[in-house]
Amino acid sequence: MDFTPTEEQTAARDLAARVFGDLSTPERLAAAGSGTDAELWKALCAAGLTSAVEDVGLLGLVLLLEEQGRTTAQVPFAVSCVYGLLAVGRHGTREQRARLLPALRDGSAVATGAFPDRGAVRAGADGRLTGTTGWVPWLRDATHVLVPDAHRILWLVRVADAGTVPVVTTAPWAAAELRLEATPAERLGSVGAYADVLAAARVAYAGLQAGVCAGSLARAVAHTSVREQFGRPLATRQAVQLRAADAHMDTEAIRVTAYEAAWRFDEGLPCASHVLTAGWWASEAGRRVVHTGQHLHGGIGADLDHPVHRHFLWGRQIDAHLGCGARLLEELGAVLADEEHDEPAGPDEPAGNAGHSEPGGPGRQSVHEERRGREEQGEQEEQGEHEEQEETA
């Protein structure tokens, strides 16, 4: 495996670092409150960073979200890319892609998702949804929300057609409760689309957590290097060094597991256990790192207006959004147990693909090949429809 970014991914990451570094300042974050920083979101879309996600794949998105996490930039970048651009691009029909993707690329439309599935939404025979979900991140600023029903079929709902109730969460993510009552919706993808989108979302949030932790640790190192106690910088004390070292190792573990899961996802390799491993590290280790960052700041870290406190809030919120480490570990154990009972591969089948049907399983193409294949398939279907109409006439 090779996690070295391509030239395209590197250019997108460097551009994102500049945009987030220049515009996501503590002053602007304070002014944005719990809503979207409209100017920053406009700058990201104008720079082509939202539309670039279709070309750089999930690994490229992880690199971009790391840069967002370093500054805790107040924009719905992760949700709109995962539940909008990637979900529609991978599972939408040709008509849905033509209708929805342009607005998602330029940021005039923002998508979010009611994930993970809690079985609270029912779909009627007419395609209308009824039920109430838990909190949905960035729902107050979204135009569309991706909703799985009780059978894990995905539906795309216009937020204007649904009811929303604002919810206060640990991190200021403009969250709300989604209330559906015979709400019109359009189906997106097949039954397997849910697992695919959930896997992409978990990896994306792991990448975001890697950035949040890196930013928290960087602030802690800067603070302890200049803060003196008894005439010596705090950074010279062994206890501080050990805690910072542990936090660094945890951050690197989050990063490398997210990279591996994203790489396997993009390459079409089995990745169910890798996705859950990345989620577990992001949840468990991420919580440790942001606690360390706050503790190394002493009393200043408890100041609600201090930048490091935002990292603490974001780290805890990502932990909650991923489902907490214990739940992810239980799910991972079930996946590993299933893998042990899989039948051995046949003579013409690679051993690593035996018995797997998770997202990124056998037969899947790379992200670019798959995209071209869908377009060619759509053109063939359209041509077939024209021929059928001519024969009828």
mmCIF file of N, CA and C in Angstrom, residues 196-277:
data_model
loop_
_atom_site.group_PDB
_atom_site.id
_atom_site.type_symbol
_atom_site.label_atom_id
_atom_site.label_comp_id
_atom_site.label_asym_id
_atom_site.label_seq_id
_atom_site.Cartn_x
_atom_site.Cartn_y
_atom_site.Cartn_z
ATOM 1 N N ASP A 196 -22.121 1.674 2.008
ATOM 2 C CA ASP A 196 -21.065 2.397 1.302
ATOM 3 C C ASP A 196 -20.939 3.821 1.829
ATOM 4 N N VAL A 197 -22.060 4.507 1.974
ATOM 5 C CA VAL A 197 -22.048 5.893 2.455
ATOM 6 C C VAL A 197 -21.607 5.951 3.922
ATOM 7 N N LEU A 198 -22.076 5.006 4.731
ATOM 8 C CA LEU A 198 -21.678 4.981 6.138
ATOM 9 C C LEU A 198 -20.171 4.785 6.281
ATOM 10 N N ALA A 199 -19.604 3.892 5.464
ATOM 11 C CA ALA A 199 -18.160 3.670 5.515
ATOM 12 C C ALA A 199 -17.401 4.934 5.146
ATOM 13 N N ALA A 200 -17.827 5.606 4.083
ATOM 14 C CA ALA A 200 -17.160 6.846 3.673
ATOM 15 C C ALA A 200 -17.266 7.908 4.754
ATOM 16 N N ALA A 201 -18.430 7.989 5.405
ATOM 17 C CA ALA A 201 -18.618 8.993 6.450
ATOM 18 C C ALA A 201 -17.714 8.726 7.649
ATOM 19 N N ARG A 202 -17.603 7.480 8.047
ATOM 20 C CA ARG A 202 -16.753 7.156 9.193
ATOM 21 C C ARG A 202 -15.288 7.495 8.923
ATOM 22 N N VAL A 203 -14.830 7.184 7.722
ATOM 23 C CA VAL A 203 -13.442 7.491 7.381
ATOM 24 C C VAL A 203 -13.232 8.999 7.302
ATOM 25 N N ALA A 204 -14.199 9.708 6.735
ATOM 26 C CA ALA A 204 -14.081 11.158 6.631
ATOM 27 C C ALA A 204 -13.989 11.810 8.013
ATOM 28 N N TYR A 205 -14.820 11.361 8.939
ATOM 29 C CA TYR A 205 -14.779 11.933 10.286
ATOM 30 C C TYR A 205 -13.503 11.539 11.024
ATOM 31 N N ALA A 206 -12.956 10.377 10.708
ATOM 32 C CA ALA A 206 -11.658 10.016 11.289
ATOM 33 C C ALA A 206 -10.581 10.975 10.797
ATOM 34 N N GLY A 207 -10.616 11.334 9.510
ATOM 35 C CA GLY A 207 -9.670 12.314 8.987
ATOM 36 C C GLY A 207 -9.854 13.672 9.636
ATOM 37 N N LEU A 208 -11.112 14.072 9.836
ATOM 38 C CA LEU A 208 -11.384 15.340 10.511
ATOM 39 C C LEU A 208 -10.846 15.313 11.938
ATOM 40 N N GLN A 209 -11.016 14.178 12.623
ATOM 41 C CA GLN A 209 -10.508 14.058 13.988
ATOM 42 C C GLN A 209 -8.985 14.129 14.032
ATOM 43 N N ALA A 210 -8.318 13.561 13.016
ATOM 44 C CA ALA A 210 -6.850 13.648 12.968
ATOM 45 C C ALA A 210 -6.403 15.102 12.937
ATOM 46 N N GLY A 211 -7.108 15.917 12.160
ATOM 47 C CA GLY A 211 -6.774 17.334 12.110
ATOM 48 C C GLY A 211 -7.084 18.061 13.400
ATOM 49 N N VAL A 212 -8.221 17.739 14.010
ATOM 50 C CA VAL A 212 -8.578 18.358 15.294
ATOM 51 C C VAL A 212 -7.511 18.060 16.342
ATOM 52 N N CYS A 213 -7.066 16.811 16.393
ATOM 53 C CA CYS A 213 -6.040 16.422 17.369
ATOM 54 C C CYS A 213 -4.705 17.082 17.069
ATOM 55 N N ALA A 214 -4.329 17.144 15.788
ATOM 56 C CA ALA A 214 -3.069 17.786 15.428
ATOM 57 C C ALA A 214 -3.083 19.253 15.805
ATOM 58 N N GLY A 215 -4.212 19.920 15.587
ATOM 59 C CA GLY A 215 -4.316 21.328 15.967
ATOM 60 C C GLY A 215 -4.259 21.535 17.464
ATOM 61 N N SER A 216 -4.932 20.661 18.214
ATOM 62 C CA SER A 216 -4.913 20.760 19.672
ATOM 63 C C SER A 216 -3.508 20.558 20.215
ATOM 64 N N LEU A 217 -2.806 19.545 19.678
ATOM 65 C CA LEU A 217 -1.453 19.254 20.145
ATOM 66 C C LEU A 217 -0.488 20.382 19.788
ATOM 67 N N ALA A 218 -0.651 20.947 18.604
ATOM 68 C CA ALA A 218 0.217 22.058 18.199
ATOM 69 C C ALA A 218 0.049 23.247 19.131
ATOM 70 N N ARG A 219 -1.172 23.531 19.514
ATOM 71 C CA ARG A 219 -1.417 24.640 20.453
ATOM 72 C C ARG A 219 -0.824 24.329 21.827
ATOM 73 N N ALA A 220 -0.929 23.071 22.253
ATOM 74 C CA ALA A 220 -0.380 22.689 23.552
ATOM 75 C C ALA A 220 1.142 22.808 23.560
ATOM 76 N N VAL A 221 1.789 22.393 22.482
ATOM 77 C CA VAL A 221 3.251 22.495 22.393
ATOM 78 C C VAL A 221 3.687 23.952 22.414
ATOM 79 N N ALA A 222 2.977 24.791 21.661
ATOM 80 C CA ALA A 222 3.329 26.211 21.635
ATOM 81 C C ALA A 222 3.153 26.846 23.016
ATOM 82 N N HIS A 223 2.089 26.459 23.704
ATOM 83 C CA HIS A 223 1.829 27.046 25.026
ATOM 84 C C HIS A 223 2.866 26.607 26.055
ATOM 85 N N THR A 224 3.147 25.311 26.115
ATOM 86 C CA THR A 224 4.078 24.819 27.138
ATOM 87 C C THR A 224 5.533 25.226 26.848
ATOM 88 N N SER A 225 5.802 25.632 25.627
ATOM 89 C CA SER A 225 7.168 26.063 25.303
ATOM 90 C C SER A 225 7.472 27.462 25.832
ATOM 91 N N VAL A 226 6.430 28.253 26.039
ATOM 92 C CA VAL A 226 6.653 29.636 26.507
ATOM 93 C C VAL A 226 6.137 29.857 27.928
ATOM 94 N N ARG A 227 5.259 29.009 28.373
ATOM 95 C CA ARG A 227 4.705 29.155 29.718
ATOM 96 C C ARG A 227 5.725 28.632 30.731
ATOM 97 N N GLU A 228 6.110 29.470 31.660
ATOM 98 C CA GLU A 228 7.129 29.075 32.639
ATOM 99 C C GLU A 228 6.518 28.806 34.003
ATOM 100 N N GLN A 229 7.154 27.879 34.701
ATOM 101 C CA GLN A 229 6.781 27.564 36.088
ATOM 102 C C GLN A 229 8.074 27.342 36.868
ATOM 103 N N PHE A 230 8.230 28.103 37.950
ATOM 104 C CA PHE A 230 9.459 28.049 38.749
ATOM 105 C C PHE A 230 10.691 28.323 37.882
ATOM 106 N N GLY A 231 10.542 29.270 36.937
ATOM 107 C CA GLY A 231 11.675 29.711 36.136
ATOM 108 C C GLY A 231 12.037 28.811 34.969
ATOM 109 N N ARG A 232 11.224 27.807 34.688
ATOM 110 C CA ARG A 232 11.510 26.893 33.573
ATOM 111 C C ARG A 232 10.255 26.720 32.724
ATOM 112 N N PRO A 233 10.400 26.619 31.396
ATOM 113 C CA PRO A 233 9.235 26.343 30.545
ATOM 114 C C PRO A 233 8.616 25.001 30.911
ATOM 115 N N LEU A 234 7.315 24.937 30.841
ATOM 116 C CA LEU A 234 6.625 23.690 31.158
ATOM 117 C C LEU A 234 7.078 22.546 30.249
ATOM 118 N N ALA A 235 7.466 22.877 29.029
ATOM 119 C CA ALA A 235 7.859 21.841 28.076
ATOM 120 C C ALA A 235 9.134 21.112 28.479
ATOM 121 N N THR A 236 9.896 21.648 29.424
ATOM 122 C CA THR A 236 11.128 20.986 29.847
ATOM 123 C C THR A 236 10.865 19.913 30.897
ATOM 124 N N ARG A 237 9.647 19.832 31.372
ATOM 125 C CA ARG A 237 9.338 18.871 32.440
ATOM 126 C C ARG A 237 8.924 17.526 31.832
ATOM 127 N N GLN A 238 9.427 16.474 32.405
ATOM 128 C CA GLN A 238 9.253 15.144 31.821
ATOM 129 C C GLN A 238 7.791 14.743 31.737
ATOM 130 N N ALA A 239 7.003 15.071 32.736
ATOM 131 C CA ALA A 239 5.586 14.682 32.730
ATOM 132 C C ALA A 239 4.857 15.306 31.545
ATOM 133 N N VAL A 240 5.173 16.565 31.261
ATOM 134 C CA VAL A 240 4.555 17.247 30.130
ATOM 135 C C VAL A 240 5.011 16.611 28.814
ATOM 136 N N GLN A 241 6.295 16.306 28.720
ATOM 137 C CA GLN A 241 6.831 15.698 27.506
ATOM 138 C C GLN A 241 6.197 14.338 27.237
ATOM 139 N N LEU A 242 6.002 13.551 28.278
ATOM 140 C CA LEU A 242 5.420 12.221 28.105
ATOM 141 C C LEU A 242 3.963 12.306 27.642
ATOM 142 N N ARG A 243 3.220 13.230 28.212
ATOM 143 C CA ARG A 243 1.827 13.371 27.798
ATOM 144 C C ARG A 243 1.743 13.847 26.360
ATOM 145 N N ALA A 244 2.606 14.781 25.996
ATOM 146 C CA ALA A 244 2.612 15.271 24.615
ATOM 147 C C ALA A 244 3.030 14.165 23.647
ATOM 148 N N ALA A 245 3.996 13.340 24.067
ATOM 149 C CA ALA A 245 4.442 12.240 23.204
ATOM 150 C C ALA A 245 3.325 11.224 22.991
ATOM 151 N N ASP A 246 2.610 10.892 24.057
ATOM 152 C CA ASP A 246 1.485 9.964 23.928
ATOM 153 C C ASP A 246 0.419 10.529 22.992
ATOM 154 N N ALA A 247 0.155 11.825 23.134
ATOM 155 C CA ALA A 247 -0.845 12.463 22.273
ATOM 156 C C ALA A 247 -0.401 12.450 20.816
ATOM 157 N N HIS A 248 0.890 12.632 20.590
ATOM 158 C CA HIS A 248 1.417 12.592 19.222
ATOM 159 C C HIS A 248 1.239 11.197 18.620
ATOM 160 N N MET A 249 1.535 10.164 19.385
ATOM 161 C CA MET A 249 1.393 8.803 18.883
ATOM 162 C C MET A 249 -0.080 8.470 18.604
ATOM 163 N N ASP A 250 -0.960 8.920 19.473
ATOM 164 C CA ASP A 250 -2.386 8.704 19.229
ATOM 165 C C ASP A 250 -2.839 9.409 17.952
ATOM 166 N N THR A 251 -2.378 10.630 17.756
ATOM 167 C CA THR A 251 -2.750 11.381 16.552
ATOM 168 C C THR A 251 -2.265 10.680 15.290
ATOM 169 N N GLU A 252 -1.033 10.170 15.337
ATOM 170 C CA GLU A 252 -0.502 9.460 14.173
ATOM 171 C C GLU A 252 -1.278 8.166 13.916
ATOM 172 N N ALA A 253 -1.727 7.503 14.967
ATOM 173 C CA ALA A 253 -2.510 6.282 14.790
ATOM 174 C C ALA A 253 -3.853 6.591 14.125
ATOM 175 N N ILE A 254 -4.473 7.681 14.531
ATOM 176 C CA ILE A 254 -5.729 8.096 13.893
ATOM 177 C C ILE A 254 -5.490 8.378 12.420
ATOM 178 N N ARG A 255 -4.419 9.099 12.134
ATOM 179 C CA ARG A 255 -4.129 9.491 10.756
ATOM 180 C C ARG A 255 -3.852 8.269 9.871
ATOM 181 N N VAL A 256 -2.985 7.368 10.310
ATOM 182 C CA VAL A 256 -2.579 6.260 9.440
ATOM 183 C C VAL A 256 -3.725 5.268 9.223
ATOM 184 N N THR A 257 -4.562 5.047 10.231
ATOM 185 C CA THR A 257 -5.691 4.138 10.030
ATOM 186 C C THR A 257 -6.742 4.766 9.119
ATOM 187 N N ALA A 258 -6.914 6.084 9.204
ATOM 188 C CA ALA A 258 -7.832 6.764 8.292
ATOM 189 C C ALA A 258 -7.311 6.708 6.864
ATOM 190 N N TYR A 259 -6.009 6.924 6.698
ATOM 191 C CA TYR A 259 -5.405 6.845 5.363
ATOM 192 C C TYR A 259 -5.593 5.457 4.759
ATOM 193 N N GLU A 260 -5.323 4.424 5.563
ATOM 194 C CA GLU A 260 -5.417 3.065 5.035
ATOM 195 C C GLU A 260 -6.849 2.733 4.622
ATOM 196 N N ALA A 261 -7.818 3.083 5.489
ATOM 197 C CA ALA A 261 -9.210 2.790 5.160
ATOM 198 C C ALA A 261 -9.650 3.540 3.906
ATOM 199 N N ALA A 262 -9.250 4.814 3.790
ATOM 200 C CA ALA A 262 -9.619 5.612 2.619
ATOM 201 C C ALA A 262 -8.973 5.059 1.355
ATOM 202 N N TRP A 263 -7.707 4.663 1.458
ATOM 203 C CA TRP A 263 -6.996 4.118 0.302
ATOM 204 C C TRP A 263 -7.652 2.830 -0.191
ATOM 205 N N ARG A 264 -7.989 1.953 0.725
ATOM 206 C CA ARG A 264 -8.633 0.698 0.348
ATOM 207 C C ARG A 264 -10.008 0.958 -0.245
ATOM 208 N N PHE A 265 -10.715 1.908 0.307
ATOM 209 C CA PHE A 265 -12.036 2.269 -0.212
ATOM 210 C C PHE A 265 -11.922 2.746 -1.666
ATOM 211 N N ASP A 266 -10.976 3.630 -1.923
ATOM 212 C CA ASP A 266 -10.787 4.161 -3.273
ATOM 213 C C ASP A 266 -10.324 3.100 -4.261
ATOM 214 N N GLU A 267 -9.530 2.149 -3.772
ATOM 215 C CA GLU A 267 -8.984 1.119 -4.646
ATOM 216 C C GLU A 267 -9.943 -0.051 -4.866
ATOM 217 N N GLY A 268 -11.089 -0.014 -4.202
ATOM 218 C CA GLY A 268 -12.053 -1.088 -4.373
ATOM 219 C C GLY A 268 -11.706 -2.356 -3.640
ATOM 220 N N LEU A 269 -10.939 -2.249 -2.563
ATOM 221 C CA LEU A 269 -10.545 -3.411 -1.774
ATOM 222 C C LEU A 269 -11.479 -3.582 -0.574
ATOM 223 N N PRO A 270 -11.610 -4.801 -0.033
ATOM 224 C CA PRO A 270 -12.418 -4.994 1.174
ATOM 225 C C PRO A 270 -11.911 -4.084 2.295
ATOM 226 N N CYS A 271 -12.816 -3.372 2.935
ATOM 227 C CA CYS A 271 -12.345 -2.380 3.914
ATOM 228 C C CYS A 271 -13.231 -2.250 5.147
ATOM 229 N N ALA A 272 -14.189 -3.160 5.351
ATOM 230 C CA ALA A 272 -15.113 -3.023 6.473
ATOM 231 C C ALA A 272 -14.378 -2.951 7.815
ATOM 232 N N SER A 273 -13.453 -3.875 8.052
ATOM 233 C CA SER A 273 -12.731 -3.876 9.329
ATOM 234 C C SER A 273 -11.790 -2.677 9.432
ATOM 235 N N HIS A 274 -11.234 -2.232 8.326
ATOM 236 C CA HIS A 274 -10.322 -1.084 8.335
ATOM 237 C C HIS A 274 -11.075 0.207 8.641
ATOM 238 N N VAL A 275 -12.292 0.315 8.118
ATOM 239 C CA VAL A 275 -13.119 1.493 8.401
ATOM 240 C C VAL A 275 -13.448 1.558 9.886
ATOM 241 N N LEU A 276 -13.841 0.435 10.470
ATOM 242 C CA LEU A 276 -14.183 0.419 11.892
ATOM 243 C C LEU A 276 -12.953 0.647 12.765
ATOM 244 N N THR A 277 -11.800 0.161 12.326
ATOM 245 C CA THR A 277 -10.560 0.413 13.067
ATOM 246 C C THR A 277 -10.238 1.899 13.081
#
